[in-house]
Short mmCIF file of C-alpha atoms in Angstrom, two decimals:
data_model
loop_
_atom_site.label_atom_id
_atom_site.label_comp_id
_atom_site.label_asym_id
_atom_site.label_seq_id
_atom_site.Cartn_x
_atom_site.Cartn_y
_atom_site.Cartn_z
CA UNK A 1237 -60.35 -112.57 -117.24
CA UNK A 1238 -57.09 -111.58 -115.35
CA UNK A 1239 -53.60 -112.04 -116.80
CA UNK A 1240 -51.57 -114.45 -114.88
CA UNK A 1241 -48.82 -112.83 -112.28
CA UNK A 1242 -45.55 -113.28 -114.05
CA UNK A 1243 -44.02 -113.65 -110.50
CA UNK A 1244 -46.28 -116.31 -109.49
CA UNK A 1245 -44.72 -119.67 -108.66
CA UNK A 1246 -46.23 -123.03 -109.70
CA UNK A 1247 -45.03 -126.33 -108.41
CA UNK A 1248 -45.31 -129.55 -110.29
CA UNK A 1249 -42.40 -131.41 -108.73
CA UNK A 1250 -44.70 -133.59 -106.79
CA UNK A 1251 -47.18 -134.16 -109.32
CA UNK A 1252 -47.52 -137.79 -110.47
CA UNK A 1253 -48.10 -137.69 -114.25
CA UNK A 1254 -49.06 -140.31 -116.96
CA UNK A 1255 -48.28 -139.60 -120.53
CA UNK A 1256 -49.84 -141.80 -123.23
CA UNK A 1257 -49.01 -141.81 -126.90
CA UNK A 1258 -48.67 -144.27 -129.81
CA UNK A 1259 -45.59 -142.51 -130.70
CA UNK A 1260 -42.47 -142.89 -128.88
CA UNK A 1261 -41.08 -139.74 -130.25
CA UNK A 1262 -44.12 -137.68 -129.18
CA UNK A 1263 -43.85 -139.15 -125.65
CA UNK A 1264 -40.27 -138.08 -125.69
CA UNK A 1265 -41.39 -134.61 -126.40
CA UNK A 1266 -44.12 -134.56 -123.81
CA UNK A 1267 -41.58 -136.31 -121.37
CA UNK A 1268 -39.12 -133.49 -121.79
CA UNK A 1269 -41.43 -130.59 -121.55
CA UNK A 1270 -42.86 -132.12 -118.29
CA UNK A 1271 -39.30 -132.60 -116.94
CA UNK A 1272 -38.69 -129.08 -117.95
CA UNK A 1273 -41.62 -128.09 -115.82
CA UNK A 1274 -40.06 -129.91 -112.80
CA UNK A 1275 -42.33 -132.99 -112.97
CA UNK A 1276 -40.06 -135.79 -111.30
CA UNK A 1277 -42.73 -138.74 -111.38
CA UNK A 1278 -43.63 -139.40 -114.83
CA UNK A 1279 -45.05 -142.66 -116.27
CA UNK A 1280 -45.10 -143.17 -120.05
CA UNK A 1281 -47.23 -145.73 -121.73
CA UNK A 1282 -47.47 -146.48 -125.59
CA UNK A 1283 -50.48 -148.66 -125.59
CA UNK A 1284 -53.74 -148.95 -123.94
CA UNK A 1285 -53.43 -152.13 -122.03
CA UNK A 1286 -50.36 -150.86 -120.25
CA UNK A 1287 -52.18 -147.44 -119.69
CA UNK A 1288 -55.09 -149.31 -117.95
CA UNK A 1289 -52.75 -151.44 -115.83
CA UNK A 1290 -51.04 -148.49 -114.43
CA UNK A 1291 -54.25 -146.71 -113.73
CA UNK A 1292 -55.34 -149.67 -111.72
CA UNK A 1293 -52.34 -149.74 -109.46
CA UNK A 1294 -50.97 -146.08 -109.40
CA UNK A 1295 -52.64 -142.90 -108.41
CA UNK A 1296 -52.11 -140.10 -110.72
CA UNK A 1297 -52.49 -136.32 -110.58
CA UNK A 1298 -52.55 -135.69 -114.36
CA UNK A 1299 -52.93 -137.84 -117.43
CA UNK A 1300 -51.86 -136.42 -120.84
CA UNK A 1301 -53.10 -138.81 -123.47
CA UNK A 1302 -53.29 -138.76 -127.54
CA UNK A 1303 -56.48 -140.60 -127.87
CA UNK A 1304 -55.99 -141.49 -131.41
CA UNK A 1305 -53.45 -144.47 -130.42
CA UNK A 1306 -54.72 -147.86 -131.43
CA UNK A 1307 -57.09 -146.36 -134.16
CA UNK A 1308 -58.80 -144.04 -131.58
CA UNK A 1309 -58.92 -146.58 -128.68
CA UNK A 1310 -57.85 -143.75 -126.29
CA UNK A 1311 -61.13 -142.05 -126.50
CA UNK A 1312 -62.65 -145.26 -125.34
CA UNK A 1313 -59.93 -145.63 -122.44
CA UNK A 1314 -60.74 -142.15 -121.18
CA UNK A 1315 -64.46 -142.68 -120.97
CA UNK A 1316 -63.91 -146.14 -119.32
CA UNK A 1317 -61.61 -144.49 -116.68
CA UNK A 1318 -64.48 -141.90 -115.88
CA UNK A 1319 -66.94 -144.64 -115.52
CA UNK A 1320 -64.56 -147.06 -113.34
CA UNK A 1321 -65.32 -145.27 -110.08
CA UNK A 1322 -61.76 -146.43 -109.15
CA UNK A 1323 -58.82 -144.24 -107.97
CA UNK A 1324 -58.17 -142.36 -111.01
CA UNK A 1325 -61.69 -141.95 -112.31
CA UNK A 1326 -61.82 -138.18 -111.90
CA UNK A 1327 -58.09 -137.37 -112.48
CA UNK A 1328 -57.75 -134.33 -114.54
CA UNK A 1329 -57.15 -135.52 -118.21
CA UNK A 1330 -55.92 -133.37 -121.21
CA UNK A 1331 -56.11 -134.68 -124.66
CA UNK A 1332 -53.39 -134.15 -127.16
CA UNK A 1333 -54.50 -134.13 -130.85
CA UNK A 1334 -52.75 -133.99 -134.09
CA UNK A 1335 -54.70 -133.96 -137.23
CA UNK A 1336 -58.32 -134.67 -136.30
CA UNK A 1337 -60.95 -136.35 -138.31
CA UNK A 1338 -64.31 -134.58 -138.24
CA UNK A 1339 -65.90 -137.26 -135.84
CA UNK A 1340 -62.95 -137.28 -133.42
CA UNK A 1341 -63.94 -133.56 -132.29
CA UNK A 1342 -67.15 -134.78 -130.78
CA UNK A 1343 -65.40 -137.83 -129.42
CA UNK A 1344 -63.03 -135.81 -127.60
CA UNK A 1345 -65.78 -133.66 -126.18
CA UNK A 1346 -67.71 -136.63 -124.76
CA UNK A 1347 -64.89 -138.75 -123.46
CA UNK A 1348 -65.03 -136.78 -120.28
CA UNK A 1349 -61.60 -135.16 -120.49
CA UNK A 1350 -60.89 -131.69 -119.23
CA UNK A 1351 -59.34 -130.02 -121.84
CA UNK A 1352 -57.71 -130.64 -125.46
CA UNK A 1353 -54.14 -129.17 -126.60
CA UNK A 1354 -53.56 -129.33 -130.29
CA UNK A 1355 -50.35 -130.83 -131.55
CA UNK A 1356 -47.45 -129.63 -132.15
CA UNK A 1357 -47.42 -129.21 -128.42
CA UNK A 1358 -45.51 -125.97 -126.91
CA UNK A 1359 -44.26 -125.74 -123.61
CA UNK A 1360 -46.27 -122.54 -123.15
CA UNK A 1361 -49.54 -123.95 -124.16
CA UNK A 1362 -49.06 -127.24 -122.19
CA UNK A 1363 -48.31 -125.58 -118.95
CA UNK A 1364 -51.47 -123.23 -119.62
CA UNK A 1365 -53.60 -126.17 -120.19
CA UNK A 1366 -52.17 -127.92 -117.03
CA UNK A 1367 -52.92 -124.83 -115.20
CA UNK A 1368 -56.59 -124.81 -116.63
CA UNK A 1369 -57.34 -128.32 -115.43
CA UNK A 1370 -55.74 -127.51 -111.94
CA UNK A 1371 -57.91 -124.70 -111.63
CA UNK A 1372 -60.96 -125.95 -113.40
CA UNK A 1373 -64.11 -124.63 -111.56
CA UNK A 1374 -66.44 -126.88 -113.27
CA UNK A 1375 -68.34 -129.59 -111.51
CA UNK A 1376 -68.16 -133.03 -112.68
CA UNK A 1377 -71.71 -134.26 -114.21
CA UNK A 1378 -72.82 -137.78 -114.30
CA UNK A 1379 -75.62 -138.38 -117.02
CA UNK A 1380 -75.20 -142.08 -117.64
CA UNK A 1381 -73.14 -142.13 -120.92
CA UNK A 1382 -71.15 -139.27 -119.84
CA UNK A 1383 -69.29 -138.49 -116.65
CA UNK A 1384 -66.77 -135.66 -116.62
CA UNK A 1385 -66.55 -132.12 -116.37
CA UNK A 1386 -69.70 -130.12 -117.37
CA UNK A 1387 -69.17 -129.46 -120.99
CA UNK A 1388 -71.22 -126.28 -121.00
CA UNK A 1389 -68.73 -123.41 -121.22
CA UNK A 1390 -71.47 -120.82 -122.40
CA UNK A 1391 -71.70 -119.01 -119.03
CA UNK A 1392 -68.27 -119.93 -117.66
CA UNK A 1393 -66.31 -118.04 -120.39
CA UNK A 1394 -62.89 -118.91 -121.36
CA UNK A 1395 -60.34 -119.75 -118.64
CA UNK A 1396 -58.38 -117.21 -116.98
CA UNK A 1397 -55.36 -115.98 -119.06
CA UNK A 1398 -57.17 -116.62 -122.25
CA UNK A 1399 -58.83 -114.41 -124.61
CA UNK A 1400 -61.19 -117.11 -126.04
CA UNK A 1401 -61.30 -118.90 -129.38
CA UNK A 1402 -63.58 -116.06 -130.61
CA UNK A 1403 -61.52 -112.61 -131.07
CA UNK A 1404 -64.92 -111.00 -131.17
CA UNK A 1405 -65.68 -112.18 -127.66
CA UNK A 1406 -66.39 -109.22 -125.31
CA UNK A 1407 -63.70 -108.58 -122.60
CA UNK A 1408 -64.69 -108.24 -119.08
CA UNK A 1409 -65.58 -105.94 -117.26
CA UNK A 1410 -67.91 -104.90 -119.71
CA UNK A 1411 -68.97 -101.48 -118.21
CA UNK A 1412 -72.10 -99.51 -118.15
CA UNK A 1413 -74.63 -99.71 -120.66
CA UNK A 1414 -74.11 -96.84 -123.40
CA UNK A 1415 -77.76 -97.25 -124.73
CA UNK A 1416 -81.11 -97.79 -123.25
CA UNK A 1417 -82.38 -101.50 -122.91
CA UNK A 1418 -84.44 -102.98 -125.38
CA UNK A 1419 -88.05 -103.00 -124.77
CA UNK A 1420 -89.75 -106.47 -124.62
CA UNK A 1421 -91.54 -105.64 -127.80
CA UNK A 1422 -88.29 -104.94 -129.72
CA UNK A 1423 -86.71 -108.20 -128.31
CA UNK A 1424 -90.01 -109.94 -129.48
CA UNK A 1425 -89.85 -108.54 -132.87
CA UNK A 1426 -86.19 -109.74 -133.37
CA UNK A 1427 -87.15 -113.40 -132.52
CA UNK A 1428 -90.50 -113.42 -134.24
CA UNK A 1429 -90.82 -116.40 -136.53
CA UNK A 1430 -91.28 -115.23 -140.18
CA UNK A 1431 -92.63 -117.12 -143.32
CA UNK A 1432 -89.75 -117.17 -145.98
CA UNK A 1433 -89.96 -118.48 -149.55
CA UNK A 1434 -87.14 -120.85 -150.61
CA UNK B 772 -78.17 -136.22 -113.45
CA UNK B 773 -75.62 -136.29 -110.65
CA UNK B 774 -73.33 -133.26 -110.07
CA UNK B 775 -70.17 -133.51 -107.92
CA UNK B 776 -66.96 -131.68 -107.24
CA UNK B 777 -64.12 -134.27 -107.16
CA UNK B 778 -60.95 -133.27 -105.15
CA UNK B 779 -58.25 -132.26 -107.39
CA UNK B 780 -54.84 -132.91 -105.87
CA UNK B 781 -53.12 -131.09 -108.63
CA UNK B 782 -54.70 -127.77 -107.69
CA UNK B 783 -53.24 -128.16 -104.07
CA UNK B 784 -49.85 -129.29 -105.53
CA UNK B 785 -49.49 -126.31 -107.76
CA UNK B 786 -49.68 -123.86 -105.02
CA UNK B 787 -47.16 -125.66 -102.83
CA UNK B 788 -43.87 -123.62 -101.95
CA UNK B 789 -40.58 -124.19 -103.76
CA UNK B 790 -42.19 -123.82 -107.29
CA UNK B 791 -40.85 -121.91 -110.34
CA UNK B 792 -41.97 -118.96 -112.31
CA UNK B 793 -43.85 -119.85 -115.52
CA UNK B 794 -41.39 -118.27 -117.80
CA UNK B 795 -38.66 -120.37 -116.14
CA UNK B 796 -40.68 -123.56 -116.44
CA UNK B 797 -41.22 -122.77 -120.13
CA UNK B 798 -37.53 -122.00 -120.79
CA UNK B 799 -36.26 -125.02 -119.13
CA UNK B 800 -38.75 -127.12 -121.16
CA UNK B 801 -37.43 -125.56 -124.27
CA UNK B 802 -33.92 -126.59 -123.12
CA UNK B 803 -34.91 -129.86 -122.65
CA UNK B 804 -36.56 -130.30 -126.00
CA UNK B 805 -33.25 -129.17 -127.73
CA UNK B 806 -31.49 -132.03 -125.90
CA UNK B 807 -33.63 -134.47 -128.12
CA UNK B 808 -33.86 -132.48 -131.33
CA UNK B 809 -31.28 -134.37 -133.18
CA UNK B 810 -32.52 -137.89 -132.30
CA UNK B 811 -36.32 -136.77 -133.10
CA UNK B 812 -35.00 -135.35 -136.65
CA UNK B 813 -33.45 -138.53 -137.41
CA UNK B 814 -36.64 -140.25 -136.56
CA UNK B 815 -38.76 -137.59 -138.57
CA UNK B 816 -36.35 -138.63 -141.72
CA UNK B 817 -37.07 -142.25 -141.15
CA UNK B 818 -40.81 -141.85 -140.90
CA UNK B 819 -40.74 -139.76 -144.21
CA UNK B 820 -38.95 -142.55 -145.96
CA UNK B 821 -41.51 -145.10 -144.63
CA UNK B 822 -44.46 -142.96 -145.72
CA UNK B 823 -42.75 -142.96 -149.18
CA UNK B 824 -42.68 -146.86 -149.04
CA UNK B 825 -46.32 -146.78 -148.16
CA UNK B 826 -47.42 -144.00 -150.42
CA UNK B 827 -49.10 -146.02 -153.07
CA UNK B 828 -50.62 -148.58 -150.91
CA UNK B 829 -54.00 -149.36 -151.78
CA UNK B 830 -54.93 -151.71 -148.84
CA UNK B 831 -56.86 -150.02 -145.86
CA UNK B 832 -54.18 -151.07 -143.41
CA UNK B 833 -51.45 -149.47 -145.52
CA UNK B 834 -53.53 -146.17 -146.03
CA UNK B 835 -54.06 -145.87 -142.22
CA UNK B 836 -50.31 -146.64 -141.43
CA UNK B 837 -49.38 -143.93 -143.77
CA UNK B 838 -52.07 -141.52 -142.20
CA UNK B 839 -50.63 -142.43 -138.66
CA UNK B 840 -47.07 -141.89 -139.80
CA UNK B 841 -48.01 -138.53 -141.49
CA UNK B 842 -49.77 -137.44 -138.27
CA UNK B 843 -46.88 -138.08 -136.35
CA UNK B 844 -44.64 -136.27 -138.68
CA UNK B 845 -47.10 -133.43 -138.67
CA UNK B 846 -46.67 -133.22 -134.57
CA UNK B 847 -43.04 -133.93 -134.36
CA UNK B 848 -41.89 -131.66 -137.21
CA UNK B 849 -43.99 -128.84 -135.81
CA UNK B 850 -42.60 -129.10 -132.39
CA UNK B 851 -39.03 -128.67 -133.80
CA UNK B 852 -40.12 -125.63 -136.10
CA UNK B 853 -40.05 -127.91 -139.31
CA UNK B 854 -43.04 -125.71 -140.12
CA UNK B 855 -43.41 -126.67 -143.95
CA UNK B 856 -42.81 -130.24 -143.38
CA UNK B 857 -45.33 -130.13 -140.63
CA UNK B 858 -47.72 -128.41 -143.10
CA UNK B 859 -47.10 -130.93 -145.79
CA UNK B 860 -47.74 -133.91 -143.63
CA UNK B 861 -50.93 -132.30 -142.03
CA UNK B 862 -52.18 -131.85 -145.82
CA UNK B 863 -51.30 -135.57 -146.33
CA UNK B 864 -53.20 -136.53 -143.57
CA UNK B 865 -56.24 -134.50 -144.68
CA UNK B 866 -56.09 -135.94 -148.04
CA UNK B 867 -55.96 -139.46 -146.78
CA UNK B 868 -58.67 -139.06 -144.14
CA UNK B 869 -60.94 -137.78 -146.91
CA UNK B 870 -60.86 -141.09 -148.65
CA UNK B 871 -60.17 -142.18 -152.38
CA UNK B 872 -56.98 -139.79 -152.54
CA UNK B 873 -55.80 -139.55 -156.08
CA UNK B 874 -52.52 -141.36 -156.32
CA UNK B 875 -50.91 -138.32 -157.93
CA UNK B 876 -51.74 -136.20 -154.92
CA UNK B 877 -50.08 -138.56 -152.52
CA UNK B 878 -46.94 -138.73 -154.63
CA UNK B 879 -46.62 -134.98 -154.68
CA UNK B 880 -46.93 -134.95 -150.93
CA UNK B 881 -44.28 -137.31 -150.47
CA UNK B 882 -42.06 -135.89 -152.87
CA UNK B 883 -42.51 -132.57 -151.20
CA UNK B 884 -41.75 -134.10 -147.70
CA UNK B 885 -38.45 -135.72 -149.05
CA UNK B 886 -37.53 -132.48 -150.87
CA UNK B 887 -38.11 -130.52 -147.65
CA UNK B 888 -35.44 -132.61 -145.66
CA UNK B 889 -32.91 -132.24 -148.25
CA UNK B 890 -30.01 -130.29 -146.88
CA UNK B 891 -29.93 -127.76 -149.68
CA UNK B 892 -33.95 -127.09 -149.06
CA UNK B 893 -34.13 -127.68 -145.34
CA UNK B 894 -31.57 -124.78 -144.54
CA UNK B 895 -33.07 -122.28 -146.99
CA UNK B 896 -36.49 -120.75 -145.82
CA UNK B 897 -37.32 -119.39 -149.44
CA UNK B 898 -37.04 -122.60 -150.92
CA UNK B 899 -38.93 -124.46 -148.29
CA UNK B 900 -41.66 -121.72 -148.77
CA UNK B 901 -41.51 -122.39 -152.69
CA UNK B 902 -41.80 -126.18 -152.30
CA UNK B 903 -45.10 -125.79 -149.94
CA UNK B 904 -46.46 -123.25 -152.19
CA UNK B 905 -45.79 -125.52 -155.20
CA UNK B 906 -47.39 -128.50 -153.24
CA UNK B 907 -50.61 -126.52 -152.48
CA UNK B 908 -50.89 -125.43 -156.12
CA UNK B 909 -50.47 -128.99 -157.45
CA UNK B 910 -52.86 -130.53 -154.97
CA UNK B 911 -55.56 -127.85 -155.86
CA UNK B 912 -55.01 -128.75 -159.58
CA UNK B 913 -55.13 -132.43 -158.80
CA UNK B 914 -58.27 -132.10 -156.91
CA UNK B 915 -59.94 -129.91 -159.67
CA UNK B 916 -59.22 -132.48 -162.47
CA UNK B 917 -60.48 -135.29 -160.18
CA UNK B 918 -63.72 -133.40 -159.82
CA UNK B 919 -63.95 -133.06 -163.58
#
């Protein structure tokens, strides 16, 4: 992964952003951060009904939503948006999550959002996520229940500028092999099913 | 399965001329956050008091509201570097979401959160760390007792 060029300039002044959160103060936090980034067209909603009305009439470039609002109805909202085939169906979506219950991790993954960012939100991390969604190379997949970015990161690896969640991840470029390749017999021996006594 | 590449206008906008360096954007965002610090801290204090009032609720609604408020405190306190308060609120969220939280454990969380906002403790990092350490120790003991 390449580190971002520190002199590179980013322009969010024309981005039309929707922020959705059940807490007015969290909306204030997100709003201040986005204004600091230069976003001048920002819509804020504290309930799903308002968010759905807005997404029907305005075109957004980015939605930042805490899906836990209204007892987790935010997850269903994003899912419905993806299935809506309307103007904002494929808009980049970033989920912001505070304390998450176990089941919410899978729900977040399955909404069709592009990325999640854990609260408390910091300007640095939010800007990084905005860059990730803007540059997200993943195609969208539609498999009926799920419409959204391809959830398989296994071969794509972490986004540019990130070391990945696992600190043991190998860094690219990997370089030349330092040992001979394993033979097929050696590979087979590693994955051979074995009988065990429990 | 259908695979497609939607147009992402944000990608194009980001590259338009007239932008700013990342570091400058982050600095400006931090300055903007400072503008609302006082207002947000007042709101956090009000939420801590509301949690205190709800702490002994036995209704599902009361517990859910307590969880929601604690979650807000966790996020908003963390944004403004009230690290210990944020940690205490997160701990309370974990306790409440696990279900059947012992009343004693909830009470110590609320007491810790209120203590962390008292001026003589809020301004002293050693005292704040001590409050959090005490909270964690008490929660572990209550948890052990409730298992037995």
